[in-house]
CSV table of C-alpha atoms in Angstrom, one decimal:
chain,number,residue,atom,x,y,z
A,1,MET,CA,-11.9,-49.9,-1.1
A,2,ALA,CA,-11.3,-47.8,-4.1
A,3,GLU,CA,-13.7,-45.1,-2.8
A,4,SER,CA,-11.8,-45.1,0.5
A,5,SER,CA,-8.4,-44.6,-1.2
A,6,THR,CA,-9.9,-41.8,-3.4
A,7,THR,CA,-11.2,-40.0,-0.3
A,8,SER,CA,-7.8,-40.3,1.4
A,9,ALA,CA,-6.1,-38.9,-1.7
A,10,VAL,CA,-8.5,-35.9,-1.8
A,11,SER,CA,-7.9,-35.2,1.9
A,12,VAL,CA,-4.1,-35.3,1.4
A,13,ASP,CA,-4.5,-33.0,-1.5
A,14,PHE,CA,-6.5,-30.5,0.5
A,15,ILE,CA,-3.9,-30.6,3.3
A,16,SER,CA,-1.1,-30.0,0.9
A,17,ARG,CA,-2.9,-27.0,-0.7
A,18,ASP,CA,-3.6,-25.5,2.8
A,19,ASN,CA,0.1,-25.9,3.8
A,20,ASN,CA,1.2,-24.4,0.5
A,21,ARG,CA,-1.2,-21.4,1.0
A,22,LEU,CA,0.1,-21.1,4.6
A,23,TRP,CA,3.7,-20.8,3.5
A,24,LYS,CA,2.7,-18.3,0.8
A,25,GLY,CA,0.9,-16.2,3.4
A,26,ALA,CA,3.9,-16.3,5.7
A,27,PHE,CA,6.1,-15.2,2.9
A,28,ALA,CA,3.8,-12.3,1.9
A,29,VAL,CA,3.4,-11.1,5.6
A,30,ALA,CA,7.1,-11.2,6.3
A,31,GLY,CA,8.0,-9.3,3.1
A,32,ILE,CA,5.4,-6.6,3.7
A,33,MET,CA,6.3,-6.2,7.3
A,34,VAL,CA,10.1,-5.8,6.7
A,35,THR,CA,9.9,-3.6,3.6
A,36,LEU,CA,7.0,-1.3,4.5
A,37,VAL,CA,8.0,-0.7,8.1
A,38,THR,CA,11.4,0.3,6.9
A,39,TYR,CA,9.7,2.4,4.1
A,40,GLY,CA,7.5,4.2,6.6
A,41,LEU,CA,10.4,5.2,8.9
A,42,LEU,CA,12.4,6.4,6.0
A,43,GLN,CA,9.7,8.5,4.5
A,44,GLU,CA,9.0,10.2,7.9
A,45,LYS,CA,12.8,10.9,8.2
A,46,ILE,CA,13.0,12.5,4.7
A,47,MET,CA,9.8,14.6,5.0
A,48,ARG,CA,10.0,15.6,8.7
A,49,VAL,CA,13.6,15.7,9.8
A,50,PRO,CA,15.8,18.6,8.7
A,51,TYR,CA,19.1,18.2,6.8
A,52,GLY,CA,22.4,20.0,7.1
A,53,ALA,CA,23.6,22.7,9.4
A,54,GLU,CA,20.9,25.1,8.2
A,55,LYS,CA,18.1,22.7,9.1
A,56,GLU,CA,16.5,22.6,5.7
A,57,TYR,CA,13.5,20.4,5.0
A,58,PHE,CA,13.0,18.3,1.9
A,59,LYS,CA,9.7,19.5,0.3
A,60,TYR,CA,9.6,17.8,-3.1
A,61,SER,CA,7.3,14.8,-2.6
A,62,LEU,CA,6.8,14.2,-6.4
A,63,PHE,CA,10.6,13.7,-6.7
A,64,LEU,CA,10.4,10.8,-4.3
A,65,VAL,CA,7.6,9.3,-6.4
A,66,PHE,CA,9.7,9.6,-9.5
A,67,CYS,CA,12.8,8.0,-7.8
A,68,ASN,CA,10.7,5.2,-6.5
A,69,ARG,CA,9.0,4.4,-9.8
A,70,ILE,CA,12.1,4.7,-12.0
A,71,THR,CA,13.9,2.2,-9.8
A,72,THR,CA,11.0,-0.2,-9.7
A,73,SER,CA,10.5,0.1,-13.5
A,74,ALA,CA,14.1,-0.7,-14.2
A,75,VAL,CA,14.1,-3.7,-11.9
A,76,SER,CA,10.9,-5.2,-13.2
A,77,GLY,CA,12.0,-4.6,-16.8
A,78,GLY,CA,15.3,-6.3,-16.1
A,79,SER,CA,13.4,-9.3,-14.5
A,80,LEU,CA,11.2,-9.7,-17.6
A,81,LEU,CA,14.3,-9.7,-19.9
A,82,ALA,CA,16.3,-12.0,-17.7
A,83,SER,CA,13.4,-14.5,-17.5
A,84,LYS,CA,12.7,-14.1,-21.3
A,85,LYS,CA,9.1,-13.4,-20.6
A,86,ALA,CA,6.9,-11.4,-23.0
A,87,MET,CA,7.5,-7.6,-22.7
A,88,ASP,CA,4.3,-6.8,-24.6
A,89,PRO,CA,1.4,-5.5,-22.5
A,90,VAL,CA,-1.1,-8.2,-21.7
A,91,ALA,CA,-4.0,-5.8,-21.0
A,92,PRO,CA,-4.9,-2.6,-22.8
A,93,VAL,CA,-2.4,0.2,-22.1
A,94,PHE,CA,-5.0,2.5,-20.7
A,95,THR,CA,-5.7,0.1,-17.8
A,96,TYR,CA,-2.0,0.3,-16.8
A,97,CYS,CA,-2.2,4.1,-17.0
A,98,LEU,CA,-5.3,4.1,-14.7
A,99,ILE,CA,-3.4,2.2,-12.0
A,100,SER,CA,-0.4,4.5,-12.6
A,101,VAL,CA,-2.3,7.7,-12.2
A,102,SER,CA,-4.1,6.5,-9.0
A,103,ASN,CA,-0.8,5.2,-7.6
A,104,ILE,CA,0.9,8.6,-8.2
A,105,LEU,CA,-1.9,10.4,-6.5
A,106,THR,CA,-1.9,7.9,-3.6
A,107,THR,CA,1.8,8.4,-3.0
A,108,THR,CA,1.8,12.1,-3.4
A,109,CYS,CA,-1.1,12.5,-0.9
A,110,GLN,CA,0.8,10.3,1.5
A,111,TYR,CA,4.0,12.3,1.4
A,112,GLU,CA,2.3,15.7,1.4
A,113,ALA,CA,0.1,14.6,4.4
A,114,LEU,CA,3.3,14.1,6.5
A,115,LYS,CA,3.9,17.9,6.3
A,116,TYR,CA,0.7,18.4,8.4
A,117,VAL,CA,0.1,15.3,10.5
A,118,SER,CA,2.4,13.0,12.3
A,119,PHE,CA,3.4,9.6,11.0
A,120,PRO,CA,1.4,7.7,13.8
A,121,VAL,CA,-1.7,9.7,12.8
A,122,GLN,CA,-1.2,9.0,9.1
A,123,THR,CA,-0.5,5.3,9.8
A,124,LEU,CA,-3.6,4.8,11.9
A,125,ALA,CA,-5.7,6.5,9.3
A,126,LYS,CA,-4.5,3.9,6.8
A,127,CYS,CA,-6.3,1.3,8.8
A,128,ALA,CA,-9.5,2.7,7.3
A,129,LYS,CA,-8.2,1.4,3.9
A,130,MET,CA,-10.7,-1.4,4.2
A,131,ILE,CA,-13.6,1.1,3.7
A,132,PRO,CA,-12.6,2.4,0.3
A,133,VAL,CA,-11.6,-1.2,-0.7
A,134,MET,CA,-15.2,-2.3,0.1
A,135,VAL,CA,-16.6,0.7,-1.8
A,136,TRP,CA,-14.5,0.1,-4.9
A,137,GLY,CA,-15.0,-3.7,-4.6
A,138,THR,CA,-18.8,-3.1,-4.9
A,139,ILE,CA,-18.4,-0.7,-7.8
A,140,ILE,CA,-15.6,-2.4,-9.8
A,141,MET,CA,-15.9,-6.1,-8.8
A,142,GLN,CA,-19.6,-6.2,-8.0
A,143,LYS,CA,-18.8,-7.8,-4.6
A,144,ARG,CA,-21.4,-8.0,-1.8
A,145,TYR,CA,-20.6,-7.4,1.8
A,146,HIS,CA,-22.6,-8.2,4.9
A,147,GLY,CA,-23.7,-6.4,8.1
A,148,PRO,CA,-20.6,-7.3,10.2
A,149,ASP,CA,-18.3,-5.9,7.5
A,150,TYR,CA,-20.1,-2.5,7.7
A,151,LEU,CA,-20.1,-2.6,11.5
A,152,PHE,CA,-16.4,-3.1,11.7
A,153,SER,CA,-15.9,-0.4,9.1
A,154,PHE,CA,-17.9,2.0,11.2
A,155,LEU,CA,-15.8,1.2,14.3
A,156,ILE,CA,-12.6,1.6,12.4
A,157,THR,CA,-13.7,5.0,11.2
A,158,LEU,CA,-14.7,6.0,14.7
A,159,GLY,CA,-11.4,5.0,16.1
A,160,CYS,CA,-9.5,6.8,13.4
A,161,SER,CA,-11.5,10.0,14.0
A,162,VAL,CA,-10.8,9.9,17.7
A,163,PHE,CA,-7.1,9.4,17.1
A,164,ILE,CA,-6.9,12.3,14.6
A,165,LEU,CA,-9.1,14.8,16.4
A,166,TYR,CA,-7.4,14.5,19.8
A,167,PRO,CA,-3.6,14.8,19.2
A,168,ALA,CA,-1.2,15.4,22.0
A,169,GLY,CA,-0.6,19.1,22.4
A,170,THR,CA,3.2,18.9,21.8
A,171,ASP,CA,3.0,16.8,18.6
A,172,VAL,CA,3.0,19.6,15.9
A,173,SER,CA,4.1,19.8,12.3
A,174,PRO,CA,7.6,20.9,11.6
A,175,HIS,CA,6.4,22.8,8.5
A,176,ASN,CA,3.4,24.7,9.9
A,177,ARG,CA,1.3,25.1,13.0
A,178,GLY,CA,-2.4,25.4,13.6
A,179,ARG,CA,-5.7,23.5,13.3
A,180,GLU,CA,-6.2,24.4,9.7
A,181,ASN,CA,-3.1,22.4,8.8
A,182,THR,CA,-4.4,19.3,10.6
A,183,VAL,CA,-7.6,19.7,8.5
A,184,TRP,CA,-5.6,19.9,5.3
A,185,GLY,CA,-3.6,16.8,6.4
A,186,VAL,CA,-6.8,14.9,7.0
A,187,LEU,CA,-8.1,15.8,3.6
A,188,LEU,CA,-4.9,14.6,2.0
A,189,MET,CA,-5.3,11.3,3.9
A,190,VAL,CA,-8.9,11.0,2.6
A,191,GLY,CA,-7.5,11.4,-0.9
A,192,TYR,CA,-4.8,8.8,-0.1
A,193,LEU,CA,-7.4,6.2,1.1
A,194,GLY,CA,-9.7,6.8,-1.9
A,195,PHE,CA,-6.9,6.5,-4.6
A,196,ASP,CA,-5.2,3.6,-2.8
A,197,GLY,CA,-8.4,1.6,-2.5
A,198,PHE,CA,-9.0,2.1,-6.2
A,199,THR,CA,-5.4,1.0,-7.1
A,200,SER,CA,-5.5,-2.3,-5.2
A,201,THR,CA,-9.0,-3.2,-6.3
A,202,PHE,CA,-8.3,-2.5,-10.0
A,203,GLN,CA,-5.0,-4.4,-9.7
A,204,ASP,CA,-7.1,-7.3,-8.3
A,205,LYS,CA,-9.5,-7.1,-11.3
A,206,LEU,CA,-6.6,-7.1,-13.8
A,207,PHE,CA,-5.0,-10.2,-12.3
A,208,ARG,CA,-8.4,-12.0,-12.3
A,209,GLY,CA,-9.3,-10.8,-15.8
A,210,TYR,CA,-6.0,-11.5,-17.6
A,211,ASP,CA,-3.3,-14.1,-17.6
A,212,MET,CA,-0.9,-11.5,-16.3
A,213,GLU,CA,2.6,-11.8,-14.7
A,214,ILE,CA,3.4,-9.7,-11.7
A,215,HIS,CA,6.5,-8.2,-13.4
A,216,ASN,CA,4.4,-7.3,-16.4
A,217,GLN,CA,1.9,-5.2,-14.5
A,218,ILE,CA,4.6,-3.6,-12.3
A,219,PHE,CA,6.7,-2.7,-15.3
A,220,TYR,CA,4.0,-0.9,-17.3
A,221,THR,CA,2.4,0.8,-14.4
A,222,THR,CA,5.7,2.2,-13.0
A,223,LEU,CA,6.8,3.2,-16.5
A,224,CYS,CA,3.7,5.3,-16.9
A,225,SER,CA,4.3,6.7,-13.4
A,226,CYS,CA,7.9,7.7,-14.3
A,227,ILE,CA,6.6,9.6,-17.3
A,228,LEU,CA,3.8,11.3,-15.4
A,229,SER,CA,5.8,12.2,-12.3
A,230,LEU,CA,8.7,13.6,-14.4
A,231,THR,CA,6.2,15.7,-16.4
A,232,GLY,CA,4.8,17.0,-13.1
A,233,LEU,CA,8.2,17.9,-11.7
A,234,ILE,CA,9.1,19.8,-14.9
A,235,LEU,CA,5.8,21.7,-15.0
A,236,GLN,CA,6.0,22.6,-11.4
A,237,GLY,CA,9.6,23.7,-11.7
A,238,HIS,CA,10.7,21.3,-8.9
A,239,LEU,CA,13.1,19.0,-10.8
A,240,ILE,CA,16.2,21.3,-10.6
A,241,PRO,CA,15.6,22.4,-7.0
A,242,ALA,CA,15.1,18.8,-5.9
A,243,VAL,CA,18.3,17.6,-7.6
A,244,GLU,CA,20.3,20.6,-6.1
A,245,PHE,CA,19.0,19.8,-2.6
A,246,VAL,CA,20.0,16.1,-2.9
A,247,TYR,CA,23.4,17.2,-4.3
A,248,GLN,CA,24.0,19.5,-1.3
A,249,HIS,CA,22.9,17.0,1.3
A,250,HIS,CA,24.5,13.6,0.7
A,251,ASP,CA,22.7,12.0,3.6
A,252,CYS,CA,19.4,12.9,1.9
A,253,PHE,CA,20.7,11.2,-1.3
A,254,PHE,CA,21.4,8.1,0.7
A,255,ASP,CA,18.0,8.1,2.4
A,256,ILE,CA,16.2,8.5,-1.0
A,257,ALA,CA,18.3,5.7,-2.6
A,258,LEU,CA,17.4,3.4,0.3
A,259,LEU,CA,13.7,4.5,0.2
A,260,SER,CA,13.6,3.7,-3.6
A,261,THR,CA,15.2,0.3,-3.0
A,262,VAL,CA,12.8,-0.7,-0.2
A,263,ALA,CA,9.8,0.7,-2.2
A,264,THR,CA,10.8,-1.5,-5.2
A,265,ILE,CA,11.0,-4.6,-3.1
A,266,SER,CA,7.7,-3.8,-1.3
A,267,GLN,CA,6.0,-3.3,-4.7
A,268,PHE,CA,6.7,-6.9,-5.7
A,269,PHE,CA,5.4,-8.2,-2.3
A,270,ILE,CA,2.2,-6.1,-2.6
A,271,SER,CA,1.5,-7.3,-6.1
A,272,TYR,CA,2.2,-10.9,-5.1
A,273,THR,CA,-0.2,-10.6,-2.2
A,274,ILE,CA,-3.0,-9.0,-4.2
A,275,ARG,CA,-2.7,-11.6,-6.9
A,276,THR,CA,-2.5,-14.6,-4.5
A,277,PHE,CA,-5.0,-13.5,-1.8
A,278,GLY,CA,-7.0,-10.5,-3.1
A,279,ALA,CA,-7.3,-6.8,-2.3
A,280,LEU,CA,-9.3,-7.1,1.0
A,281,THR,CA,-6.9,-9.8,2.4
A,282,PHE,CA,-4.0,-7.4,1.6
A,283,ALA,CA,-5.7,-4.6,3.5
A,284,THR,CA,-6.1,-6.9,6.5
A,285,ILE,CA,-2.4,-8.1,6.4
A,286,MET,CA,-1.4,-4.4,6.6
A,287,THR,CA,-3.0,-4.1,10.0
A,288,THR,CA,-0.2,-5.6,12.1
A,289,ARG,CA,2.4,-3.7,10.0
A,290,GLN,CA,0.7,-0.4,10.8
A,291,LEU,CA,0.5,-1.2,14.5
A,292,LEU,CA,4.3,-2.0,14.5
A,293,SER,CA,5.0,1.2,12.5
A,294,ILE,CA,3.1,3.4,15.0
A,295,MET,CA,5.0,1.9,17.9
A,296,LEU,CA,8.4,2.2,16.2
A,297,SER,CA,7.7,5.8,15.1
A,298,CYS,CA,6.6,6.8,18.6
A,299,VAL,CA,9.8,5.4,20.0
A,300,TRP,CA,12.2,6.5,17.2
A,301,PHE,CA,10.8,10.1,16.7
A,302,ALA,CA,9.5,10.7,20.2
A,303,HIS,CA,5.8,11.2,19.2
A,304,PRO,CA,3.6,11.6,22.3
A,305,LEU,CA,0.2,10.0,22.3
A,306,SER,CA,-2.8,11.4,24.3
A,307,TRP,CA,-5.1,9.1,26.2
A,308,GLU,CA,-7.8,9.7,23.6
A,309,GLN,CA,-5.5,8.5,20.9
A,310,TRP,CA,-4.7,5.3,22.9
A,311,ILE,CA,-8.5,4.7,23.1
A,312,GLY,CA,-8.8,5.3,19.3
A,313,ALA,CA,-6.0,2.9,18.6
A,314,VAL,CA,-7.6,0.2,20.7
A,315,ILE,CA,-10.9,0.6,18.9
A,316,VAL,CA,-9.2,0.4,15.5
A,317,PHE,CA,-7.0,-2.6,16.1
A,318,GLY,CA,-9.6,-4.4,18.2
A,319,SER,CA,-12.0,-4.0,15.3
A,320,LEU,CA,-9.5,-5.2,12.7
A,321,TYR,CA,-8.4,-8.2,14.6
A,322,GLY,CA,-12.0,-9.0,15.6
A,323,LYS,CA,-12.9,-9.0,11.9
A,324,SER,CA,-10.0,-11.4,11.1
A,325,PHE,CA,-11.0,-13.8,13.9
A,326,THR,CA,-14.8,-13.8,13.0
A,327,ARG,CA,-14.2,-14.2,9.3
A,328,LYS,CA,-15.6,-17.5,7.9
A,329,PRO,CA,-13.2,-19.9,6.2
A,330,PRO,CA,-13.7,-20.3,2.5
A,331,GLN,CA,-15.7,-23.4,1.5
A,332,LYS,CA,-13.9,-26.2,-0.2
A,333,THR,CA,-16.4,-26.3,-3.1
A,334,THR,CA,-15.0,-23.1,-4.4
A,335,SER,CA,-11.4,-24.3,-4.5
A,336,SER,CA,-11.6,-25.3,-8.2
A,337,SER,CA,-12.7,-21.9,-9.4
A,338,ALA,CA,-10.0,-20.2,-7.2
A,339,GLU,CA,-7.5,-22.6,-8.7
A,340,LEU,CA,-8.4,-21.5,-12.2
A,341,VAL,CA,-7.8,-17.8,-11.2
A,342,GLN,CA,-4.5,-18.5,-9.5
A,343,ASN,CA,-3.2,-20.7,-12.3
A,344,GLY,CA,-4.2,-18.1,-14.9
A,345,ASP,CA,-6.3,-20.4,-17.1
A,346,SER,CA,-7.1,-17.9,-19.9
A,347,ASN,CA,-9.7,-20.1,-21.4
A,348,ASN,CA,-11.8,-19.8,-18.2
A,349,LEU,CA,-11.3,-16.1,-17.7
A,350,LYS,CA,-13.4,-14.5,-20.4
A,351,HIS,CA,-14.7,-11.6,-18.2
A,352,ASN,CA,-11.9,-9.1,-19.1
A,353,PRO,CA,-12.3,-5.7,-17.4
C-alpha cells in the first residue's frame, strides 16, 4: 500500500514538472515571438528605408549596437539594484568580455548585411543557426550529435543556399547593386551565424558552470559591449555623424528608441530561454519566429519571392519542423541532474568553464 502511494506521488510530481516546463516554454516562445518579430521589422526599416525629404539612409550600424546595449545595461543594472542581488561578477570578467565581443560582431554583421541582402534572405539564412550551434557545442560543451542531426543540417544549408542564390530580379539593395554585393552580404551572414552560435553556446556553458542570475550575465556582457561599441564609434569617426543624423530626423530617433527598448526586452527572453532550455532548443524555437518575420516583411516591405526561393523556404522549414517532431523526449532518469543545473546547486557544479 505504501509502495502504491509512493508511486502515485512520484507520478503527480512528474506531471507537475511537465506542466511547469510547458508554461515556461509557452512564456519563452511568446516573448521571443513578439519582441524579435518587432525587432526585425524595425531594423529593416532603419537600415533600408530612407529618412527625410532628401531620402537619406542611416548607415551607422555600430551606433545601433551602442544604443541597444546601453539601454539593456541600464535596465539590467537597475534590476539588480532593485532586487538587492549581488552586483559582483560571478564568473571571471574575461568570460563576460568574450560573450560581449562575439555579440557585438554578431549584431554588426546582422545590420551590415541588410545593406546588401533583403530581410527575408537574411532571416532565412538565420535558420542555419543550428549548424554553428552544433559545431560550437562539440568544441565548447563536448556534446555529441547523431546522423539525423547532420542530415537535417545539410538540408537546411541546401535550402538556405537555394533561397540566397536565386533572388527575385526586382529585389535589389537600396545601397548598392550587383552580384558582388550579394556575395558580400552572404559573407556577412556567415560571420553572423558563426559569432551568434558561439555567443549562445558560451552563454549556455556559463549558466551551467556557475550559479549565475540572468540579470548578472546581461549586465556585465552589455556593459562591456557599451564600452567596446563606443570605442569603435569614436575610432571610426561615426559617433558625431550618427548623432547629427538622428537629431535631424526625429522619426529615426523614435525608431532607434523603440528598437533599443524591444532589443532590451528580447535579451531577457533570450537569456531566460538559453538558461532554462539550452542553446539548441533556443535555436529551434527561433524557427517559427523567422517564418513569421519573412511573411510579415514580404507583405510590409513588398519583397517579391522567386519560385526557387519558395522551394528553398519549404526545404528549410520542413527540415526544421521535421527535426522537432522526430526528436526523442528526454528520459526521466536524467531529471535529477537537470534539476541540479536549473536550481543552480553550486556544490554539484564543479566543472567551471
